[in-house]
Coordinates of C-alpha atoms in Angstrom, one line a residue:
Chain A
X1 CA -5.7 -30.3 19.2
X2 CA -4.4 -28.7 22.4
X3 CA -0.9 -27.3 22.5
X4 CA 0.0 -28.2 18.9
X5 CA 1.9 -25.8 16.8
X6 CA 2.2 -25.8 13.0
X7 CA 5.7 -26.7 11.9
X8 CA 7.1 -28.1 8.6
X9 CA 6.4 -31.8 8.1
X10 CA 9.1 -32.6 5.5
X11 CA 12.8 -32.1 5.1
X12 CA 12.2 -29.7 2.2
X13 CA 9.8 -27.7 4.3
X14 CA 12.4 -27.3 7.0
X15 CA 14.9 -26.3 4.4
X16 CA 12.6 -23.7 3.1
X17 CA 11.9 -22.4 6.6
X18 CA 15.7 -22.2 7.2
X19 CA 16.1 -20.3 3.9
X20 CA 13.4 -17.8 4.9
X21 CA 15.1 -17.2 8.3
X22 CA 18.5 -16.8 6.6
X23 CA 17.0 -14.1 4.4
X24 CA 15.6 -12.2 7.3
X25 CA 18.8 -12.5 9.2
X26 CA 20.7 -11.2 6.2
X27 CA 18.8 -8.0 6.2
X28 CA 18.9 -7.2 9.9
X29 CA 21.5 -6.7 12.7
X30 CA 24.1 -8.1 13.3
X31 CA 24.7 -9.1 9.6
X32 CA 23.8 -5.6 8.4
X33 CA 26.4 -4.2 10.8
X34 CA 29.1 -6.3 9.1
X35 CA 28.3 -4.6 5.8
X36 CA 28.0 -1.1 7.1
X37 CA 30.9 0.4 5.3
X38 CA 31.2 3.5 3.1
X39 CA 32.6 1.6 0.2
X40 CA 31.5 1.1 -3.4
X41 CA 31.3 -2.2 -5.2
X42 CA 30.9 -2.0 -9.0
X43 CA 30.2 1.7 -8.4
X44 CA 27.3 1.0 -6.0
X45 CA 27.4 1.6 -2.2
X46 CA 27.8 -1.7 -0.4
X47 CA 24.6 -1.3 1.6
X48 CA 22.5 -0.7 -1.6
X49 CA 24.1 -3.7 -3.4
X50 CA 23.4 -5.9 -0.3
X51 CA 19.8 -4.7 -0.2
X52 CA 19.3 -5.7 -3.8
X53 CA 21.1 -9.0 -3.3
X54 CA 18.6 -9.8 -0.5
X55 CA 15.7 -8.7 -2.8
X56 CA 16.8 -11.1 -5.6
X57 CA 17.6 -13.9 -3.2
X58 CA 14.0 -13.6 -2.0
X59 CA 12.9 -14.3 -5.6
X60 CA 15.3 -17.3 -5.8
X61 CA 14.1 -18.8 -2.6
X62 CA 10.4 -18.4 -3.6
X63 CA 11.1 -20.0 -7.0
X64 CA 12.7 -22.9 -5.2
X65 CA 9.6 -23.0 -2.9
X66 CA 7.3 -23.1 -5.9
X67 CA 9.1 -26.2 -7.2
X68 CA 8.8 -27.9 -3.8
X69 CA 5.1 -27.0 -3.3
X70 CA 4.2 -28.1 -6.9
X71 CA 6.2 -31.2 -6.7
X72 CA 4.5 -32.2 -3.5
X73 CA 1.2 -31.2 -5.1
X74 CA -0.4 -29.1 -2.3
X75 CA -1.3 -25.5 -1.8
Chain B
X1 CA 7.8 26.7 -14.6
X2 CA 5.9 28.4 -17.4
X3 CA 5.1 25.5 -19.8
X4 CA 1.6 24.1 -19.9
X5 CA 2.9 20.6 -20.9
X6 CA 3.5 19.2 -17.4
X7 CA -0.1 19.9 -16.4
X8 CA -1.4 18.6 -19.7
X9 CA 0.5 15.3 -19.3
X10 CA -0.6 15.0 -15.7
X11 CA -4.2 15.6 -16.4
X12 CA -3.9 13.3 -19.4
X13 CA -2.8 10.6 -17.0
X14 CA -5.9 11.3 -14.8
X15 CA -8.2 11.0 -17.8
X16 CA -6.7 7.7 -19.0
X17 CA -7.0 6.3 -15.4
X18 CA -10.6 7.3 -15.3
X19 CA -11.3 5.5 -18.6
X20 CA -9.5 2.4 -17.5
X21 CA -11.3 2.4 -14.1
X22 CA -14.7 2.8 -15.7
X23 CA -14.1 0.1 -18.3
X24 CA -12.8 -2.3 -15.7
X25 CA -16.4 -3.2 -14.8
X26 CA -16.7 -5.0 -18.2
X27 CA -20.4 -5.9 -17.9
X28 CA -20.1 -7.5 -14.4
X29 CA -22.9 -6.8 -12.0
X30 CA -21.5 -5.1 -8.9
X31 CA -24.4 -6.0 -6.5
X32 CA -22.5 -8.5 -4.5
X33 CA -19.4 -8.1 -2.3
X34 CA -17.9 -11.1 -4.1
X35 CA -17.8 -8.8 -7.2
X36 CA -17.4 -5.3 -5.9
X37 CA -15.2 -6.4 -2.9
X38 CA -12.9 -9.0 -4.4
X39 CA -13.5 -8.9 -8.2
X40 CA -15.1 -12.3 -8.3
X41 CA -11.7 -13.8 -7.2
X42 CA -10.7 -13.6 -10.9
X43 CA -7.3 -11.8 -11.1
X44 CA -4.5 -13.4 -13.0
X45 CA -0.8 -13.3 -12.0
X46 CA 0.3 -10.2 -14.0
X47 CA -2.6 -8.1 -12.8
X48 CA -2.1 -9.3 -9.2
X49 CA 1.6 -8.6 -9.4
X50 CA 1.1 -5.0 -10.5
X51 CA -1.9 -4.6 -8.2
X52 CA 0.1 -5.5 -5.1
X53 CA 3.3 -3.8 -6.3
X54 CA 1.7 -0.5 -7.2
X55 CA -0.4 -0.5 -4.0
X56 CA 2.7 -0.9 -1.9
X57 CA 4.8 1.7 -3.8
X58 CA 3.1 4.9 -2.7
X59 CA 4.0 8.5 -3.2
X60 CA 6.7 7.7 -0.7
X61 CA 8.8 6.2 -3.5
X62 CA 8.7 9.4 -5.6
X63 CA 8.8 11.9 -2.7
X64 CA 9.6 10.4 0.7
X65 CA 12.3 7.9 -0.4
X66 CA 14.4 10.4 -2.3
X67 CA 13.8 12.8 0.6
X68 CA 15.3 10.1 3.0
X69 CA 18.2 9.6 0.6
X70 CA 18.8 13.3 0.5
X71 CA 18.6 13.8 4.3
X72 CA 19.8 10.4 5.7
X73 CA 21.4 8.4 2.9
X74 CA 21.4 4.6 2.5
X75 CA 19.1 4.2 5.5
X76 CA 16.2 4.5 3.1
X77 CA 16.9 1.0 1.9
X78 CA 15.2 -0.6 4.9
X79 CA 12.0 0.0 2.9
X80 CA 13.2 -2.0 -0.1
X81 CA 14.2 -4.9 2.2
X82 CA 10.9 -5.0 4.2
X83 CA 9.0 -4.8 0.9
X84 CA 10.9 -7.9 -0.3
X85 CA 10.1 -9.6 3.0
X86 CA 6.4 -8.7 2.6
X87 CA 6.6 -10.8 -0.7
X88 CA 7.7 -13.8 1.4
X89 CA 4.8 -13.1 3.7
X90 CA 2.4 -13.0 0.7
X91 CA 4.0 -16.2 -0.7
X92 CA 3.3 -18.2 2.5
X93 CA 0.1 -16.7 3.8
X94 CA -1.6 -15.4 0.6
X95 CA -2.6 -18.8 -0.7
X96 CA -4.0 -19.8 2.6
X97 CA -6.0 -16.6 3.0
X98 CA -7.3 -17.1 -0.6
X99 CA -8.5 -20.6 0.4
X100 CA -10.2 -19.2 3.6
X101 CA -12.0 -16.7 1.4
X102 CA -13.0 -19.2 -1.3
X103 CA -14.2 -21.8 1.1
X104 CA -15.7 -19.7 3.9
X105 CA -16.8 -16.7 1.9
X106 CA -14.6 -14.1 3.5
X107 CA -14.1 -10.8 1.6
X108 CA -12.2 -8.9 4.3
X109 CA -9.5 -9.5 6.9
X110 CA -11.9 -8.7 9.8
X111 CA -14.4 -11.3 8.5
X112 CA -11.7 -13.9 8.8
X113 CA -10.8 -12.8 12.3
X114 CA -14.5 -12.8 13.4
X115 CA -15.0 -16.3 11.9
X116 CA -11.8 -17.9 13.3
X117 CA -12.6 -16.7 16.9
X118 CA -16.4 -16.8 16.5
X119 CA -16.5 -13.2 17.6
X120 CA -18.2 -10.5 15.6
X121 CA -17.0 -8.1 18.3
X122 CA -13.4 -8.9 17.7
X123 CA -13.9 -8.6 13.9
X124 CA -15.6 -5.2 14.4
X125 CA -12.8 -4.0 16.7
X126 CA -10.2 -5.0 14.1
X127 CA -12.2 -3.3 11.3
X128 CA -12.7 -0.1 13.1
X129 CA -9.1 0.4 14.4
X130 CA -7.6 -0.6 11.0
X131 CA -10.0 2.0 9.5
X132 CA -8.3 4.7 11.5
X133 CA -4.8 3.9 10.1
X134 CA -6.2 3.3 6.6
X135 CA -8.0 6.7 6.5
X136 CA -4.9 8.5 7.8
X137 CA -2.9 6.7 5.0
X138 CA -5.4 7.6 2.3
X139 CA -5.4 11.2 3.5
X140 CA -1.7 11.5 3.3
X141 CA -1.7 10.0 -0.2
X142 CA -4.5 12.4 -1.2
X143 CA -2.5 15.4 0.1
X144 CA 0.4 14.2 -2.0
X145 CA -1.8 14.0 -5.1
X146 CA -3.2 17.5 -4.6
X147 CA 0.3 18.8 -4.1
X148 CA 1.4 17.3 -7.4
X149 CA -1.5 19.0 -9.2
X150 CA -0.6 22.3 -7.5
X151 CA 3.0 22.1 -8.6
X152 CA 2.3 20.9 -12.2
X153 CA -0.3 23.7 -12.7
X154 CA 2.1 26.3 -11.4
X155 CA -0.3 27.0 -8.5
X156 CA -3.4 27.4 -10.7
X157 CA -5.0 24.3 -9.1
X158 CA -5.1 25.0 -5.4
X159 CA -4.8 22.1 -3.0
X160 CA -8.5 22.1 -2.1
X161 CA -9.4 21.8 -5.8
X162 CA -6.8 19.1 -6.4
X163 CA -8.2 17.1 -3.5
X164 CA -11.7 17.3 -5.1
X165 CA -10.4 16.4 -8.6
X166 CA -8.5 13.3 -7.4
X167 CA -11.1 12.0 -4.9
X168 CA -13.9 12.7 -7.5
X169 CA -12.2 10.5 -10.1
X170 CA -11.4 7.7 -7.6
X171 CA -15.0 7.9 -6.2
X172 CA -16.6 7.4 -9.7
X173 CA -14.6 4.4 -10.8
X174 CA -14.5 2.8 -7.4
X175 CA -18.3 3.0 -7.1
X176 CA -18.8 1.7 -10.6
X177 CA -16.2 -1.0 -10.9
X178 CA -15.0 -1.7 -7.3
X179 CA -12.0 -4.0 -6.9
X180 CA -11.8 -4.5 -10.7
X181 CA -11.1 -0.8 -11.1
X182 CA -8.3 -1.0 -8.5
X183 CA -6.8 -4.0 -10.3
X184 CA -6.8 -2.4 -13.7
X185 CA -5.8 1.1 -12.7
X186 CA -3.0 -0.2 -10.4
X187 CA -1.7 -2.3 -13.3
X188 CA -1.6 0.8 -15.5
X189 CA -0.2 2.9 -12.7
X190 CA 2.4 0.2 -11.8
X191 CA 3.7 0.1 -15.3
X192 CA 3.8 3.9 -15.6
X193 CA 5.7 4.3 -12.4
X194 CA 8.4 1.8 -13.4
X195 CA 8.9 3.6 -16.8
X196 CA 8.8 7.1 -15.3
X197 CA 11.1 6.3 -12.4
X198 CA 13.8 5.0 -14.6
X199 CA 13.4 7.7 -17.3
X200 CA 13.6 10.5 -14.7
X201 CA 16.4 8.7 -12.8
X202 CA 18.6 8.1 -15.8
X203 CA 18.0 11.6 -17.2
X204 CA 18.9 13.1 -13.9
X205 CA 22.1 11.1 -13.7
X206 CA 23.0 12.2 -17.3
X207 CA 22.4 15.9 -16.4
X208 CA 24.4 15.6 -13.2
X209 CA 27.4 13.6 -14.6
X210 CA 27.3 13.8 -18.3
X211 CA 26.8 10.0 -18.6
X212 CA 24.5 7.2 -17.5
X213 CA 26.7 5.7 -14.8
X214 CA 25.2 6.0 -11.4
X215 CA 28.6 5.1 -10.0
X216 CA 29.8 8.7 -10.8
X217 CA 27.1 10.0 -8.4
X218 CA 28.1 7.6 -5.6
X219 CA 31.8 8.3 -6.1
X220 CA 31.2 12.0 -5.4
X221 CA 29.1 11.2 -2.4
X222 CA 31.8 8.8 -1.1
X223 CA 34.4 11.5 -1.4
X224 CA 32.5 14.5 0.0
X225 CA 29.7 13.0 2.1
X226 CA 30.6 9.5 3.1
X227 CA 28.3 9.6 6.1
X228 CA 25.4 9.1 3.7
X229 CA 26.7 5.7 2.7
X230 CA 26.4 4.0 6.1
X231 CA 24.0 3.7 9.1
X232 CA 23.1 5.5 11.2
X233 CA 22.9 7.9 8.3
X234 CA 23.7 11.6 7.9
X235 CA 21.4 12.7 10.7
X236 CA 22.5 9.8 13.0
X237 CA 19.0 8.6 13.7
X238 CA 18.8 5.2 11.9
X239 CA 20.6 3.0 14.4
X240 CA 21.0 -0.8 13.7
X241 CA 18.3 -1.5 16.3
X242 CA 15.8 0.9 14.6
X243 CA 16.6 -0.5 11.2
X244 CA 16.1 -4.1 12.4
X245 CA 12.9 -3.5 14.5
X246 CA 11.3 -1.3 11.8
X247 CA 11.8 -4.1 9.3
X248 CA 10.4 -6.8 11.6
X249 CA 7.4 -4.7 12.7
X250 CA 6.6 -3.7 9.0
X251 CA 6.9 -7.3 7.9
X252 CA 4.2 -8.5 10.4
X253 CA 1.8 -5.6 9.7
X254 CA -0.9 -7.4 7.7
X255 CA -2.8 -4.4 6.2
X256 CA -6.5 -5.1 5.3
X257 CA -6.3 -4.0 1.6
X258 CA -3.4 -6.4 1.0
X259 CA -5.4 -9.2 2.6
X260 CA -8.3 -8.4 0.3
X261 CA -6.0 -8.3 -2.7
X262 CA -4.8 -11.8 -2.0
X263 CA -8.5 -12.9 -2.1
X264 CA -8.9 -11.3 -5.5
X265 CA -6.6 -13.9 -7.1
X266 CA -8.0 -16.5 -9.5
X267 CA -6.3 -19.3 -7.5
X268 CA -3.9 -19.9 -4.7
X269 CA -1.2 -20.7 -7.2
X270 CA -1.7 -17.3 -8.8
X271 CA -0.8 -15.6 -5.6
X272 CA 2.3 -17.7 -5.2
X273 CA 3.4 -16.9 -8.7
X274 CA 2.8 -13.2 -8.3
X275 CA 4.5 -13.0 -4.9
X276 CA 7.6 -14.8 -6.2
X277 CA 8.3 -12.1 -8.7
X278 CA 7.0 -9.2 -6.5
X279 CA 10.5 -8.1 -5.2
X280 CA 11.7 -7.5 -8.8
X281 CA 9.3 -4.5 -8.9
X282 CA 11.3 -2.7 -6.2
X283 CA 14.0 -1.8 -8.6
X284 CA 11.6 1.2 -9.1
X285 CA 13.0 2.6 -5.9
X286 CA 16.7 2.8 -7.0
X287 CA 16.5 5.6 -9.7
X288 CA 14.4 7.8 -7.5
X289 CA 16.8 7.4 -4.6
X290 CA 19.8 8.2 -6.9
X291 CA 18.1 11.6 -7.6
X292 CA 17.9 12.1 -3.9
X293 CA 21.7 11.5 -3.7
X294 CA 22.3 13.9 -6.6
X295 CA 20.3 16.5 -4.6
X296 CA 22.8 16.2 -1.7
X297 CA 25.4 18.2 -3.6
X298 CA 23.3 19.9 -6.3
X299 CA 20.5 21.3 -4.1
X300 CA 22.1 21.5 -0.6
X301 CA 19.7 24.0 0.9
X302 CA 16.2 22.6 0.3
X303 CA 13.6 23.5 2.9
X304 CA 11.7 20.3 2.4
X305 CA 13.7 17.1 1.7
X306 CA 10.7 15.3 0.1
X307 CA 10.6 17.8 -2.8
X308 CA 14.1 17.0 -4.0
X309 CA 13.1 15.1 -7.1
X310 CA 10.5 17.6 -8.2
X311 CA 12.9 20.5 -7.6
X312 CA 15.7 18.8 -9.4
X313 CA 13.4 17.9 -12.3
X314 CA 12.0 21.4 -12.7
X315 CA 15.4 22.9 -12.7
X316 CA 17.2 20.4 -15.0
X317 CA 14.8 18.1 -16.9
X318 CA 12.8 18.7 -20.1
X319 CA 9.2 19.7 -19.5
X320 CA 7.8 16.4 -21.0
X321 CA 9.8 14.5 -18.4
X322 CA 8.6 16.9 -15.6
X323 CA 5.0 16.1 -16.8
X324 CA 5.7 12.4 -16.7
X325 CA 7.1 12.7 -13.2
X326 CA 3.9 14.5 -12.2
X327 CA 1.9 11.7 -13.7
X328 CA 4.1 9.0 -12.1
X329 CA 3.9 10.6 -8.7
X330 CA 0.2 11.0 -9.0
X331 CA -0.1 7.4 -10.1
X332 CA 1.9 6.3 -7.0
X333 CA -0.3 8.2 -4.6
X334 CA -3.6 7.3 -6.3
X335 CA -2.7 3.6 -6.6
X336 CA -2.0 3.5 -2.9
X337 CA -4.9 5.5 -1.6
X338 CA -7.7 3.8 -3.6
X339 CA -7.3 0.3 -2.1
X340 CA -7.3 1.8 1.4
X341 CA -10.5 3.9 0.7
X342 CA -12.2 0.8 -0.8
X343 CA -11.1 -1.3 2.2
X344 CA -12.5 1.1 4.7
X345 CA -15.9 1.2 3.0
X346 CA -15.9 -2.6 2.5
X347 CA -14.8 -3.6 6.0
X348 CA -16.9 -1.0 7.9
X349 CA -20.0 -2.2 6.1
X350 CA -19.3 -5.9 6.2
X351 CA -17.7 -6.2 9.7
X352 CA -19.3 -3.4 11.7
X353 CA -22.7 -2.4 10.2
X354 CA -23.9 -5.8 8.9
X355 CA -23.6 -7.6 12.3
X356 CA -24.7 -4.6 14.2
X357 CA -27.9 -4.0 12.3
X358 CA -28.4 -7.6 11.0
X359 CA -28.4 -6.4 7.4
X360 CA -29.0 -8.7 4.5
X361 CA -26.1 -9.6 2.1
X362 CA -27.7 -7.8 -0.8
X363 CA -28.3 -4.6 1.2
X364 CA -24.7 -4.8 2.7
X365 CA -23.3 -4.9 -0.8
X366 CA -25.3 -1.9 -1.9
X367 CA -24.4 0.0 1.3
X368 CA -20.6 -0.7 1.0
X369 CA -20.6 1.1 -2.4
X370 CA -22.6 4.1 -1.1
X371 CA -20.4 4.3 2.0
X372 CA -17.5 5.3 -0.3
X373 CA -19.0 8.7 -0.8
X374 CA -19.4 9.8 2.8
X375 CA -16.0 8.4 3.7
X376 CA -14.4 10.4 0.9
X377 CA -16.6 13.6 1.1
X378 CA -17.0 13.9 4.9
X379 CA -13.7 12.4 6.2
X380 CA -10.9 12.1 3.7
X381 CA -11.5 15.4 1.7
X382 CA -11.8 17.7 4.8
X383 CA -8.8 16.1 6.5
X384 CA -6.7 16.4 3.2
X385 CA -7.7 20.0 2.8
X386 CA -7.1 20.9 6.4
X387 CA -3.9 18.9 6.7
X388 CA -4.0 18.6 10.5
X389 CA -0.6 18.4 12.1
X390 CA -1.6 15.3 14.0
X391 CA -2.2 13.3 10.8
X392 CA 1.2 11.6 10.7
X393 CA 0.7 10.7 14.4
X394 CA -2.7 9.2 13.6
X395 CA -1.0 7.2 10.8
X396 CA 1.7 6.0 13.1
X397 CA -0.8 4.9 15.7
X398 CA -2.9 3.2 13.1
X399 CA 0.1 1.3 11.7
X400 CA 1.2 0.5 15.2
X401 CA -2.2 -1.2 15.7
X402 CA -1.7 -3.1 12.4
X403 CA 1.4 -4.8 13.8
X404 CA -0.4 -5.6 17.1
X405 CA -3.0 -7.8 15.4
X406 CA -0.3 -10.4 14.9
X407 CA -1.8 -12.8 17.6
X408 CA -5.0 -13.1 15.6
X409 CA -2.9 -14.4 12.7
X410 CA -0.8 -16.7 14.8
X411 CA -4.1 -18.3 16.0
X412 CA -5.2 -18.6 12.4
X413 CA -2.1 -20.1 10.9
X414 CA 0.1 -21.6 13.6
X415 CA -1.5 -22.2 17.0
X416 CA -5.0 -23.7 17.3
X417 CA -5.1 -23.1 21.0
X418 CA -5.3 -19.3 20.6
X419 CA -8.4 -18.0 22.2
X420 CA -10.6 -14.9 21.5
X421 CA -9.8 -13.4 24.9
X422 CA -6.1 -14.1 24.4
X423 CA -6.1 -12.3 21.1
X424 CA -8.0 -9.3 22.6
X425 CA -5.8 -9.1 25.6
X426 CA -2.7 -9.2 23.5
X427 CA -3.9 -6.6 21.1
X428 CA -5.0 -4.2 23.8
X429 CA -1.7 -4.6 25.8
X430 CA 0.4 -4.2 22.6
X431 CA -1.6 -1.3 21.3
X432 CA -1.3 0.7 24.6
X433 CA 2.4 0.2 24.6
X434 CA 2.8 1.1 21.0
X435 CA 0.7 4.3 21.4
X436 CA 2.6 5.3 24.5
X437 CA 6.0 4.7 22.8
X438 CA 4.9 6.6 19.7
X439 CA 3.4 9.6 21.4
X440 CA 4.8 10.0 24.9
X441 CA 8.3 8.5 24.7
X442 CA 9.2 8.0 21.1
X443 CA 10.9 4.7 20.3
X444 CA 12.8 4.1 23.5
X445 CA 16.4 2.9 23.2
X446 CA 16.1 3.3 19.4
X447 CA 13.8 0.4 19.2
X448 CA 10.5 0.7 17.1
X449 CA 7.4 1.3 19.3
X450 CA 5.6 -1.5 17.5
X451 CA 8.4 -3.9 18.5
X452 CA 8.0 -2.9 22.2
X453 CA 4.3 -3.5 21.8
X454 CA 4.9 -7.0 20.4
X455 CA 7.2 -7.8 23.3
X456 CA 4.3 -7.4 25.7
X457 CA 1.5 -8.4 23.3
X458 CA 2.8 -12.0 22.6
X459 CA 3.3 -13.2 26.2
X460 CA 0.0 -11.7 27.2
X461 CA -1.7 -13.4 24.2
X462 CA -0.1 -16.8 25.1
X463 CA -0.8 -16.6 28.8
X464 CA -4.5 -15.5 28.5
X465 CA -5.1 -18.0 25.7
X466 CA -3.9 -20.8 27.9
X467 CA -6.2 -19.6 30.8
X468 CA -9.3 -19.1 28.7
X469 CA -11.5 -21.4 26.6
X470 CA -10.3 -22.2 23.1
X471 CA -12.6 -21.6 20.1
X472 CA -14.9 -24.5 19.4
X473 CA -13.0 -27.5 17.9
X474 CA -15.0 -27.7 14.6
X475 CA -14.2 -24.1 13.7
X476 CA -10.5 -24.5 14.5
X477 CA -10.3 -27.7 12.5
X478 CA -12.0 -26.0 9.6
X479 CA -9.2 -23.4 9.5
X480 CA -6.3 -25.7 10.2
X481 CA -7.3 -28.1 7.4
X482 CA -6.1 -25.2 5.3
X483 CA -3.3 -23.8 7.5
X484 CA -1.8 -27.2 8.1
X485 CA -3.0 -29.5 5.4
X486 CA -0.5 -32.2 6.4
X487 CA -1.2 -32.1 10.1
X488 CA 1.0 -30.8 12.9
X489 CA 4.4 -31.4 14.3
X490 CA 4.6 -31.5 18.1
X491 CA 8.0 -32.3 19.7
X492 CA 9.2 -33.8 16.5
X493 CA 6.2 -36.2 16.2
X494 CA 3.7 -36.0 13.4
X495 CA 0.1 -35.6 14.4
X496 CA -2.7 -35.4 11.9

């Protein structure tokens, strides 16, 4: 068992890992720097709107993850 | 404020919480840690959702977050983002932690660490240092609770009495119903906070703009105070690097009460279902933050930014809503402090006193319940009444430690080769750096002290692990049958 590291073992698992990384990247620099403008979209500051977009994207990715986990039938 | 209604409503909330906490026992015997510690691993998805959500939304949401909006602006939303990321963390790790607990009998985070590395000393170290941060956190929440009672009573309930009232209530239902009380009261508090936050927020918007459109508030801020709508914020202290590293460090801080809450679920699937919807709860932050933005132009000279919602409510909102705000804020602080108080008593008894004095399981379960009382009466209450200036510093150091335990979890979930000495060396190195960069040289180059700690911690952890003996193979295999049920991938090749 020496030197082994746990990584995804399926294409769906790798996709999910990529989605998780994209979500984290979306909420941190440099992406957050691109959205750092004092403008309103639909009456809401862009930074707040982006924060909630990330929050709901997290829900979407986890819903997708549930389908994958339950389809593959393992916890 | 002359009306008696705010105090009546706030005390009414306290009474309802007491009843819910006491009834939560529902005939279960609380003489085992399985029951008192993790509620017999019985919680369903809705209770678990509200338990974790209310536990993570502290008085910060009702006082601190609007205060940040008032003094810095949109920088406050780093909290909402990291809370959503914590849901991802719960989604991935929670079911595995639940399986560890169910199969190996763990009821605390430190038990899992001690078991994985076959080191009661490492478990005890983790339990003790986590207890420092947990107590500081519980004290801050208790101070917030007592302050609310002070304000709602128009000064008739002094802070010391408020501390005794709040801790007395929590002590009674925690002793009697344990984790079940936390689950039920947090569910009630979580629902209450959501309703109160939106009611207060929308009423405040209406009183400030004449309508219910939050856009009108933001248009005014954009015109007169545009610096509040971008980083680094109005005070210029939330740089991109601090935003990013604060989120990363907070994401990897596995706090002990949250770990215990995962183990309270009725199944691994329950945790996944709850975690999936957890981010939706964080819409509770938005209305409170909007009141902070309203305060920028309507209350420009506040001495304390974190009183902005209370000050605005008392000046502009009906007394019933002020009372509900008091109840909601009290709910936020109580729902956050009680899991930490419970966790300190549970983990200190299970992971420090039991191995040290070779106590039986039955006596350990009894002792954990009794330990609540000295923890509250001799530590939390005096600190909350005295409010030492170093409290926030103690909290920061405690939270700094929480992020430095990351290697212990890497060895539990990802890397079987991690050794006990590697974890210890990494934690000590990271902790020293974090303490130095919190107390002596605060967040150098605008990077969070915990992030600096991790930058030293992780290489030390890997290096020392490779140079020292790994944990015995049967223990590692036992853990990794859960962490990696489909085997491992190494250099693209599957190994089972």
